[in-house]
XYZ file of C-alpha atoms in Angstrom:
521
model
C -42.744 15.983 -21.913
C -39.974 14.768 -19.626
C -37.162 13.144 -21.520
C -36.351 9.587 -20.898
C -33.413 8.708 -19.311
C -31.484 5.325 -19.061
C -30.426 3.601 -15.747
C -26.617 5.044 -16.477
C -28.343 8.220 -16.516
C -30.084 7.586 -13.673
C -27.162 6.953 -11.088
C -24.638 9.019 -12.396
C -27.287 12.172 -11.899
C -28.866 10.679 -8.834
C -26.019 9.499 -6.830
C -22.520 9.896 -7.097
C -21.687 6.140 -8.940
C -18.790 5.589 -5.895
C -21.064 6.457 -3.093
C -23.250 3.774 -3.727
C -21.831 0.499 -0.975
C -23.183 -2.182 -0.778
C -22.872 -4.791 2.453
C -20.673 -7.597 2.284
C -19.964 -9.508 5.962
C -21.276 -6.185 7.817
C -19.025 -3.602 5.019
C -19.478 -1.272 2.691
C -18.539 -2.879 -1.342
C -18.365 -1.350 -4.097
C -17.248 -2.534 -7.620
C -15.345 -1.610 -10.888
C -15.632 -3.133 -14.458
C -13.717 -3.358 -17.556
C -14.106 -2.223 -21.155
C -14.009 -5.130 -24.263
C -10.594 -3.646 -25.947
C -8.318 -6.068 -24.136
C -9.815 -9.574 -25.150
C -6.196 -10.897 -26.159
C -5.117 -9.931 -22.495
C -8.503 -11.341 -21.074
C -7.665 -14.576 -22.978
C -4.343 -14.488 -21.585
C -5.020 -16.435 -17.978
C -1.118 -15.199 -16.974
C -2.771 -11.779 -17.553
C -6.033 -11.738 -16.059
C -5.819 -14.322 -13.123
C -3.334 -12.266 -10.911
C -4.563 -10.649 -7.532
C -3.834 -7.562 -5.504
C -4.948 -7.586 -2.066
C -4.634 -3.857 -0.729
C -4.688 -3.735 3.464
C -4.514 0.141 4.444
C -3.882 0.334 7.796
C -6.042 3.919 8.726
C -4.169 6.474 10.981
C -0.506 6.248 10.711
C 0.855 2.810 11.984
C 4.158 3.288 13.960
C 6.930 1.906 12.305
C 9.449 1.401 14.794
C 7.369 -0.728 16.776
C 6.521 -2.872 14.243
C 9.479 -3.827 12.490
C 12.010 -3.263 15.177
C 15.611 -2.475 14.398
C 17.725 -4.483 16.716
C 21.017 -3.323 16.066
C 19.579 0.264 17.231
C 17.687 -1.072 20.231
C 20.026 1.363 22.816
C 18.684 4.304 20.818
C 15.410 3.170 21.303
C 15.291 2.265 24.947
C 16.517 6.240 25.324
C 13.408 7.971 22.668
C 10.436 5.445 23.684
C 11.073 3.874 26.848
C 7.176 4.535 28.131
C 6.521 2.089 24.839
C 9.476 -0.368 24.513
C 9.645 -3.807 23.439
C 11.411 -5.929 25.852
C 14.440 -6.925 23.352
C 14.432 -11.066 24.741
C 10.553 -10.329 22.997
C 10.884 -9.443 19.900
C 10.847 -12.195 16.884
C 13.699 -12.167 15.107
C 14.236 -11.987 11.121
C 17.618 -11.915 11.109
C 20.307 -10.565 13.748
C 19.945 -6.857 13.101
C 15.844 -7.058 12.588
C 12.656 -8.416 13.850
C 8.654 -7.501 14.436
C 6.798 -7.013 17.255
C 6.117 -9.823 19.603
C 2.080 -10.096 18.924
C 3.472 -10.534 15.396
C 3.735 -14.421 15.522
C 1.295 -14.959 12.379
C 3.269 -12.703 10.358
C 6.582 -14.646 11.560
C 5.431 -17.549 10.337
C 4.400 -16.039 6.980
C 8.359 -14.489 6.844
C 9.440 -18.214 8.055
C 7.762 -19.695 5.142
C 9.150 -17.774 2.701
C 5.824 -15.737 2.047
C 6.729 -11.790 3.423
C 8.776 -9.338 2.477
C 9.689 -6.322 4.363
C 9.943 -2.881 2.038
C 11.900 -0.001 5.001
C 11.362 3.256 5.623
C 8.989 4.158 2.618
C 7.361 7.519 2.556
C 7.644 10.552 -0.329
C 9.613 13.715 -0.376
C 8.534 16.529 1.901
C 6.034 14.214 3.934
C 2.743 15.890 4.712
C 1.462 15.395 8.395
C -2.226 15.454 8.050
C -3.906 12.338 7.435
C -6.390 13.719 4.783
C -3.790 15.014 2.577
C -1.251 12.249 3.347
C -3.789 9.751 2.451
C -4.699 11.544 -0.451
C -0.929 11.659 -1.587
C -0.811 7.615 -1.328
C -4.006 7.035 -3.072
C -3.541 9.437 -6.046
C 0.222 8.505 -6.154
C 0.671 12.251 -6.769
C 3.743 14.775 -5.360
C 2.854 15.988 -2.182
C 2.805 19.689 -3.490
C 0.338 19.030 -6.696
C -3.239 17.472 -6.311
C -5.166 15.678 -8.752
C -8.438 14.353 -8.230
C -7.921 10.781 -10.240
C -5.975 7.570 -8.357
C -3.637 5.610 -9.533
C -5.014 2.498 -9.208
C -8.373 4.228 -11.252
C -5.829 5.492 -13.778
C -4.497 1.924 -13.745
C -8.097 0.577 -14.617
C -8.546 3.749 -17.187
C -5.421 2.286 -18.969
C -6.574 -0.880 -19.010
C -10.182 -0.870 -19.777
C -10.715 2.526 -21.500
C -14.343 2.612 -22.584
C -15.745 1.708 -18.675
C -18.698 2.001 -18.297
C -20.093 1.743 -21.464
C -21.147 -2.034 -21.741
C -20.194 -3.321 -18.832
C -20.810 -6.192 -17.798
C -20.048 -8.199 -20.852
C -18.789 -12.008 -22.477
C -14.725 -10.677 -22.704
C -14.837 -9.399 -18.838
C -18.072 -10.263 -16.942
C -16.660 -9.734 -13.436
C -15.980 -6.498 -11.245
C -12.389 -5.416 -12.213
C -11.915 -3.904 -8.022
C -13.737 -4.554 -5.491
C -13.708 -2.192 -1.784
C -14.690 -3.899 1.391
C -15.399 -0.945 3.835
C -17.242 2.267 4.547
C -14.411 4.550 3.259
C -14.599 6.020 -0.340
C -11.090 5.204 -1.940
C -9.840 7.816 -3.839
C -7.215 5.177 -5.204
C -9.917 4.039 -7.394
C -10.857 7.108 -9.308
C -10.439 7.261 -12.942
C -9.401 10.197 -15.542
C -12.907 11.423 -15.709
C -15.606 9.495 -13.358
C -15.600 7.103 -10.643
C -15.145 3.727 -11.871
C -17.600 2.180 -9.486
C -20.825 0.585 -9.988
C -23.669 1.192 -8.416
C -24.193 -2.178 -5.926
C -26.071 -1.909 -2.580
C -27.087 -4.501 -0.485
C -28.669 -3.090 2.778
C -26.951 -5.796 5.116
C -24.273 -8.084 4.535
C -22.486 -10.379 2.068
C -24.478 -13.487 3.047
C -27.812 -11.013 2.430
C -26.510 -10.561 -1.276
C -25.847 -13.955 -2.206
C -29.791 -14.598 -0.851
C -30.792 -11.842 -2.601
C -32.540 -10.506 1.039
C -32.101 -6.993 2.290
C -33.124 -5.714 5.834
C -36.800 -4.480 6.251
C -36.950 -0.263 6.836
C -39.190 1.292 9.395
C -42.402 0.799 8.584
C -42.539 4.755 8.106
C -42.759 7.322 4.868
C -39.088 7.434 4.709
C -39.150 3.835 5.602
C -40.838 2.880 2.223
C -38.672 5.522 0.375
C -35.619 4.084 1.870
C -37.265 0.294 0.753
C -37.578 1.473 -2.435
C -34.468 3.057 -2.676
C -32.666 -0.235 -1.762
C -34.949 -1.960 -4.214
C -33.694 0.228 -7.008
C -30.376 -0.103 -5.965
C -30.060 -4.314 -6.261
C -31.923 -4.194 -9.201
C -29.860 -2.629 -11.279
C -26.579 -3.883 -9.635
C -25.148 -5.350 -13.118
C -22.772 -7.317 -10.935
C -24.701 -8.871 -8.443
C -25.306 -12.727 -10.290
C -21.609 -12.645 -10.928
C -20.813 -12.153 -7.173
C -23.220 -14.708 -5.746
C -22.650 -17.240 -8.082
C -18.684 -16.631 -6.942
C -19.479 -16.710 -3.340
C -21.426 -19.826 -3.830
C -18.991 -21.810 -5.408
C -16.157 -21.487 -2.575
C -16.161 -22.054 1.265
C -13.782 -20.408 3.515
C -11.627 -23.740 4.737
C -8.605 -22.130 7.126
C -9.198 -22.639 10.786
C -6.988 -20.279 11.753
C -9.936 -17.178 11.369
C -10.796 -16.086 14.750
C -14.370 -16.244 15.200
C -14.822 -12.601 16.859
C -13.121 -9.557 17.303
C -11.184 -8.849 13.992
C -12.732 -7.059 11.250
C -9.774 -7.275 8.858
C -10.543 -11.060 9.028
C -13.671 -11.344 8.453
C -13.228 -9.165 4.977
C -10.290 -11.484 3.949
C -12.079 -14.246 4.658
C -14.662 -12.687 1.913
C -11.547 -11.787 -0.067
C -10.243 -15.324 -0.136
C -14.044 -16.711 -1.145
C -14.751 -14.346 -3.964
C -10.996 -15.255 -5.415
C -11.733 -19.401 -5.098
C -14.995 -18.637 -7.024
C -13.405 -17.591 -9.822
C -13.991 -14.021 -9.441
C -11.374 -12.241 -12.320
C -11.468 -9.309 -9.615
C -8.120 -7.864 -9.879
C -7.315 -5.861 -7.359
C -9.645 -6.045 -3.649
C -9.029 -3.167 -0.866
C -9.746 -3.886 3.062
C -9.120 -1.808 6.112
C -7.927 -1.620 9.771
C -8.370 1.467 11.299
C -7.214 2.970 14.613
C -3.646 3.115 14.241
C -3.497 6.902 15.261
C -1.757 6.207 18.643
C -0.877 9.311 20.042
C -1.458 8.444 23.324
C -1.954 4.955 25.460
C 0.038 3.216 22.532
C 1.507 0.551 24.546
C 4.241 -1.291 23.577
C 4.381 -4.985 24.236
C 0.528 -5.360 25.080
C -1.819 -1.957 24.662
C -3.923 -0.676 21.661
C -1.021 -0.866 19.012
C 0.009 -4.594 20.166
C -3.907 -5.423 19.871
C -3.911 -3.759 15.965
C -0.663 -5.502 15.029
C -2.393 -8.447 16.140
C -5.341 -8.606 14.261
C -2.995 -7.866 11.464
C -1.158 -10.363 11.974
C -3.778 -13.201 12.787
C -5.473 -12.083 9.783
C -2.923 -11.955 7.017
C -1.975 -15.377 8.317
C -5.410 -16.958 8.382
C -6.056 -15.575 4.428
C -2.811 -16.801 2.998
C -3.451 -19.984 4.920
C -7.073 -19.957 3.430
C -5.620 -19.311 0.062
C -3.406 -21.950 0.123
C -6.629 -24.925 1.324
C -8.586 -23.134 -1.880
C -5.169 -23.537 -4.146
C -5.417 -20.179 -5.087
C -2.643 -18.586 -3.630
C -0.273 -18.602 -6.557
C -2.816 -15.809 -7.474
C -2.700 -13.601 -4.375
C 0.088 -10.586 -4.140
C -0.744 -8.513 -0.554
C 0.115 -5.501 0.341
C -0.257 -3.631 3.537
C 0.288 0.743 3.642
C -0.502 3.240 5.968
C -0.737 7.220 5.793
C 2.706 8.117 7.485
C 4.795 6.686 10.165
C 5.300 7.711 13.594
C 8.052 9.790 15.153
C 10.972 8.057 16.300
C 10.841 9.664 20.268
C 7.404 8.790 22.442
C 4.833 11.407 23.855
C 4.750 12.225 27.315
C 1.122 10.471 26.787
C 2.463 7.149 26.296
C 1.643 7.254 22.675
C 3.785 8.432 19.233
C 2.919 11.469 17.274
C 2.611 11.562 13.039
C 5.683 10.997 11.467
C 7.336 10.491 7.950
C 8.639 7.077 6.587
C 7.730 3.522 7.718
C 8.030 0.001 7.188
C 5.185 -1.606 4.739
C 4.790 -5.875 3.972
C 4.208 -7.501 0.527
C 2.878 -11.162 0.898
C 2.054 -13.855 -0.746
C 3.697 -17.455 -2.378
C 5.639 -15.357 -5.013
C 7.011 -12.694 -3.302
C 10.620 -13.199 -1.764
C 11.933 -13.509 1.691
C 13.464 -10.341 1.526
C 14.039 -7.198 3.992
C 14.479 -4.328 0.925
C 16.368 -1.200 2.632
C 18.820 -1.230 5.794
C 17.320 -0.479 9.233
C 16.131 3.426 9.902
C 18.504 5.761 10.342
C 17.602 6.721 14.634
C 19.963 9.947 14.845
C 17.466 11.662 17.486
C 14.050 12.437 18.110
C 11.851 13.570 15.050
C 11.227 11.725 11.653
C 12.561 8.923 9.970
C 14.443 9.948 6.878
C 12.786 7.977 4.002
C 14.399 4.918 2.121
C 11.611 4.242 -0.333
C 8.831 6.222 -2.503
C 5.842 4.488 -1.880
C 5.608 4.805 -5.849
C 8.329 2.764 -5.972
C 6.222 -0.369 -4.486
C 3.699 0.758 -6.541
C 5.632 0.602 -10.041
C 6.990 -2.819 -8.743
C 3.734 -4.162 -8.306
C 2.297 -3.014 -11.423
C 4.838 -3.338 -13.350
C 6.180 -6.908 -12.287
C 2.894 -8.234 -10.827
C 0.667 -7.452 -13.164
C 2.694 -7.065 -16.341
C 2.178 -3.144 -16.902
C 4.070 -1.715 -20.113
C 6.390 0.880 -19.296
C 4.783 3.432 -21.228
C 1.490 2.544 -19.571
C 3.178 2.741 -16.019
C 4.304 5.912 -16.695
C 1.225 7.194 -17.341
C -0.542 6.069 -14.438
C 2.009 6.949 -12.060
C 2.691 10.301 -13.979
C 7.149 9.872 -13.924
C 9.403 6.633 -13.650
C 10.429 4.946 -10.685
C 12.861 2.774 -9.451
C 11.653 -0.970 -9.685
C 12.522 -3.209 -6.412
C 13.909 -6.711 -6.002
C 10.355 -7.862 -4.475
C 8.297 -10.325 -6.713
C 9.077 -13.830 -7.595
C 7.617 -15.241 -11.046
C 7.606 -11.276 -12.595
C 5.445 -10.597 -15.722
C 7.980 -7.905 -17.024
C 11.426 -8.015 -18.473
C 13.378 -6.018 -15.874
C 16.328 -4.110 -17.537
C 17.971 -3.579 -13.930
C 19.072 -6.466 -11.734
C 17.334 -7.506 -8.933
C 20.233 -7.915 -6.315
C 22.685 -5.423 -4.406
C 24.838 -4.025 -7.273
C 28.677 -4.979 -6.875
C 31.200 -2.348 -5.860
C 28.474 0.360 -5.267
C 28.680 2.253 -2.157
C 28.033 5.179 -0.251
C 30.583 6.657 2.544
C 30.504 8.494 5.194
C 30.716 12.347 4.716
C 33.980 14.617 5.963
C 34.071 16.326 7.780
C 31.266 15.278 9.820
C 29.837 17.581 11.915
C 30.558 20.140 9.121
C 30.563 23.636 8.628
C 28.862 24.448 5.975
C 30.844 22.366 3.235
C 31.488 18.437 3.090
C 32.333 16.127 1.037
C 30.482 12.829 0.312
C 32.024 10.013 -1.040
C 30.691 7.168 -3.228
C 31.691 4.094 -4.892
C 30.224 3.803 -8.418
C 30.590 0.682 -10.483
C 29.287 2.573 -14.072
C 25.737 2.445 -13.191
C 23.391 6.362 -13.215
C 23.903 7.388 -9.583
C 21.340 9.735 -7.601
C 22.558 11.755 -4.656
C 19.915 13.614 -2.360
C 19.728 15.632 0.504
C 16.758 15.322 3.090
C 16.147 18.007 6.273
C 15.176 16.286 9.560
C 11.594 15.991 8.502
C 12.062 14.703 5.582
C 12.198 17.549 3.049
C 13.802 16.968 0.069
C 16.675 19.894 0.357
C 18.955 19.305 -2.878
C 19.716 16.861 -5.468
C 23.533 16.797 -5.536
C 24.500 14.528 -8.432
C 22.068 12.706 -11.030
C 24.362 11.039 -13.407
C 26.439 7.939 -14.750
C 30.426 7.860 -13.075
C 33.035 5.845 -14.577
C 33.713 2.385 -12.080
C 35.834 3.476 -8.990
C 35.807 5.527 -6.113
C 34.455 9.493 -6.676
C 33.015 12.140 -4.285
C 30.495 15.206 -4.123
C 30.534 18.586 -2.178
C 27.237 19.377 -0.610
C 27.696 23.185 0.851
C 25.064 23.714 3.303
C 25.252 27.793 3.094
C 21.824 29.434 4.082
C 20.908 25.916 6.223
C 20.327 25.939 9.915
C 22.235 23.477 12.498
C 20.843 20.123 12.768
C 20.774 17.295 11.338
C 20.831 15.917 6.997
C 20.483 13.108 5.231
C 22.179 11.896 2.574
C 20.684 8.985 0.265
C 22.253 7.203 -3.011
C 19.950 5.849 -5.193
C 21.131 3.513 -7.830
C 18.450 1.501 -9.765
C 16.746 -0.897 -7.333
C 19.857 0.091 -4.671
C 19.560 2.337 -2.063
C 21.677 3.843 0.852
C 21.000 6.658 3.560
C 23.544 8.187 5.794
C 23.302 10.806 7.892
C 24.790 14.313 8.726
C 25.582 17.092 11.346
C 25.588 20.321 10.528
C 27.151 22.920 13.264
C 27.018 26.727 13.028
């Protein structure tokens, strides 16, 4: 007698729960509840009617060309002149900084006070393979140790521990995360299962709110595929929730572009399913094609084209979100793989690099460029300004309210918090400005053989002094502790390096400073 089994059972021993999409606008969806533990929070509309928008930008989007430093433009002409900006081009944020010139949607986000610029963020000892390095943002993990859970699933985990059991339900009825787009985000993994729910639709959003799905070949795996598909949207425990969502709200910016842009035309389902009243917390979109190692371009080609859809597109949403009056709800946030290497390819293209510029956007965050320009000291890598996991504990932390114990947990050690979001759901402990009378000097000698002395200016605060290769490797950590107000200094000996050139970066709470080094033997 074969033993019963319930539709849980079903799909988590049938199918893999996350590898079930469904079709929204022509992509893949897939969606994530929440448990009944955290009715007060539920309750709470401060708590549960915040946003993330996550934009991952597939293949390593080139930095340089993107957010351009100005004040380093000689360098540049000399690494990448097959893929230079024309400086009279460029839009200008302030004197020393400005985006590419295709950028002009993204310009007028940063002119109305909704963009901020986060520089050079990466990890220690960047890995150059896109699997891995993708992994490494999604899991939120050190670039040596793998884990198979993400930190936005540990996120969810935290907050809604008993998923799946009784999901849907009155306290949280909606899809915690939804994923517009064929690829399977690790990011939104739990502890011990995938936290997605089974939804297909065979062909597109407008198909789901109909309830319609696109015949099969009128074949034997034709009907099984019907049925399969059948199967599939009836025991999607989300769909009624979705359409009724999508029904209630009409995209009303004109600034969409009708064709050509497939980041669009999932924000514009983004910015529908968040005016319906969707409690949907956090939605993830892609743009792929961003690995430009050759025929990048620079002020028109295939990279100007993909920083144009970007642009157009994060435009057109906020815009969108703003008709709807939602958009005090909406944080964005754009992140790609790696960067690109400062010097171009003799193909007219960049190859993978380390650190690189990401965007938050959005009513509350602030006008803000967080980090000084890159460091361009020679061809090779970008020394890193930022952890990624920095933006990350931000976010959680500020955005959505996260508990520091909770944060820890879900990105497995503390980070430092950045001067990003307006209208913060945490009590920050550190201040979000420049610290007074902090600094970090240059290093004497300099070049150096094989001991130097770096100097810094401390005003009290815990000071953190590391030492990055040309790659990016994390070589040392000189100093790691609180100094007395005034002027102080560290010896770095470099015995058992080889020549080339170091970094040297002072972290200080939200603060942050990079220098560089030349080491001659």
């Amino acid at each position: 007698m074969k033993k019963e089994i319930n539709r849980r059972d079903f799909l988590k021993k049938s199918v893999p729960i996350s590898m079930l999409p469904f079709l929204i606008g022509g992509f893949s969806f897939r969606a994530y509840g929440r448990s009944t533990l955290l009715e007060t929070l539920v309750s709470a509309a401060v708590e549960t009617d915040r946003v993330l928008v996550l934009i991952q930008l597939n293949g390593g989007n080139d930095g340089l060309n993107t957010v351009i430093p100005i004040d380093q433009y000689s360098q540049l002409s000399t690494l990448r002149s097959n893929i230079l900006i024309p400086e009279n081009k460029i839009l200008k944020l302030n004197n020393f900084t400005g985006l590419h010139p295709i950028m002009t949607g993204m310009n007028s986000l940063w002119n109305d006070e909704k963009l901020s610029v986060v520089q050079s963020v990466g990890y220690p000892n960047p890995n150059f393979s896109h699997f891995r390095s993708t992994d490494i943002w999604l899991t939120a993990s050190d670039s040596n140790v793998q884990i198979n859970s993400g930190w936005m699933g540990r996120y969810l985990s935290e907050e809604y521990p008993t998923f799946p059991e009784g999901y849907p339900n009155t306290v949280m009825p909606d899809p915690l995360a939804i994923q517009i787009g064929s690829v399977i985000s690790p990011g939104l993994t739990g502890y011990s299962e995938s936290m997605g729910m089974a939804i297909t639709d065979p062909t597109s959003f407008y198909n789901l709110i109909t309830g319609t799905y696109e015949p099969a070949p009128n074949t034997p795996a034709g009907h099984e595929l019907t049925f399969i598909r059948q199967v599939a949207q009836n025991t999607q425990l989300y769909a009624t929730v979705i359409k009724a969502a999508a029904a209630k709200a009409t995209n009303k910016s004109t600034l969409y572009p009708t064709t050509g842009n497939s980041l669009s035309d999932q924000l514009k389902i983004v910015a529908r399913l968040v005016a319906g009243g969707l409690k949907t917390r956090i939605y993830v979109v892609n743009l792929g094609g961003f690995d430009t190692h050759s025929n990048q371009g620079g002020e028109t080609g295939t990279h100007s084209t993909l920083l144009g859809r970007l642009s157009i597109a994060m435009n057109a949403f906020q815009d969108d979100l703003r008709l709807l009056n939602v958009e005090d709800r909406v944080l964005g946030m754009t992140f790609s793989e790696f960067g690109r290497r400062t010097n171009s390819n003799a193909s007219g293209g960049t190859d993978h690099g380390a650190a690189a510029p990401l965007f938050l956007f959005g009513k509350n965050v602030k006008q803000t460029i967080v980090g000084s320009n890159p460091i361009i000291s020679g061809s090779g890598n970008l020394p890193m300004q930022y952890d990624f996991r920095s933006v990350y504990a931000t976010v959680l932390k500020d955005w959505f309210g996260t508990p520091n114990a909770e944060l820890k947990k879900v990105l497995l050690k503390d980070f430092q918090l950045l001067p990003i979001i307006k209208n913060t759901l945490s009590v920050r402990d550190d201040v979000a400005t420049i610290p007074n009378n902090i600094e970090l000097h240059q290093n004497f000698p300099n070049p150096f053989n094989p001991i130097t002395k770096i100097p810094f200016t401390s005003n009290g605060s815990h000071i953190e002094i590391k030492i990055f290769d040309s790659i990016g490797k994390e070589i040392r950590t000189l100093i790691s502790a609180s100094f007395s107000s005034g002027k102080h200094e560290v010896t770095f000996n470099a015995n058992g390096l080889t020549s080339g050139i170091y970094y040297y970066r002072l972290q200080s709470g939200n603060f942050t400073q990079m220098k560089s080094m030349m080491l001659i033997k």
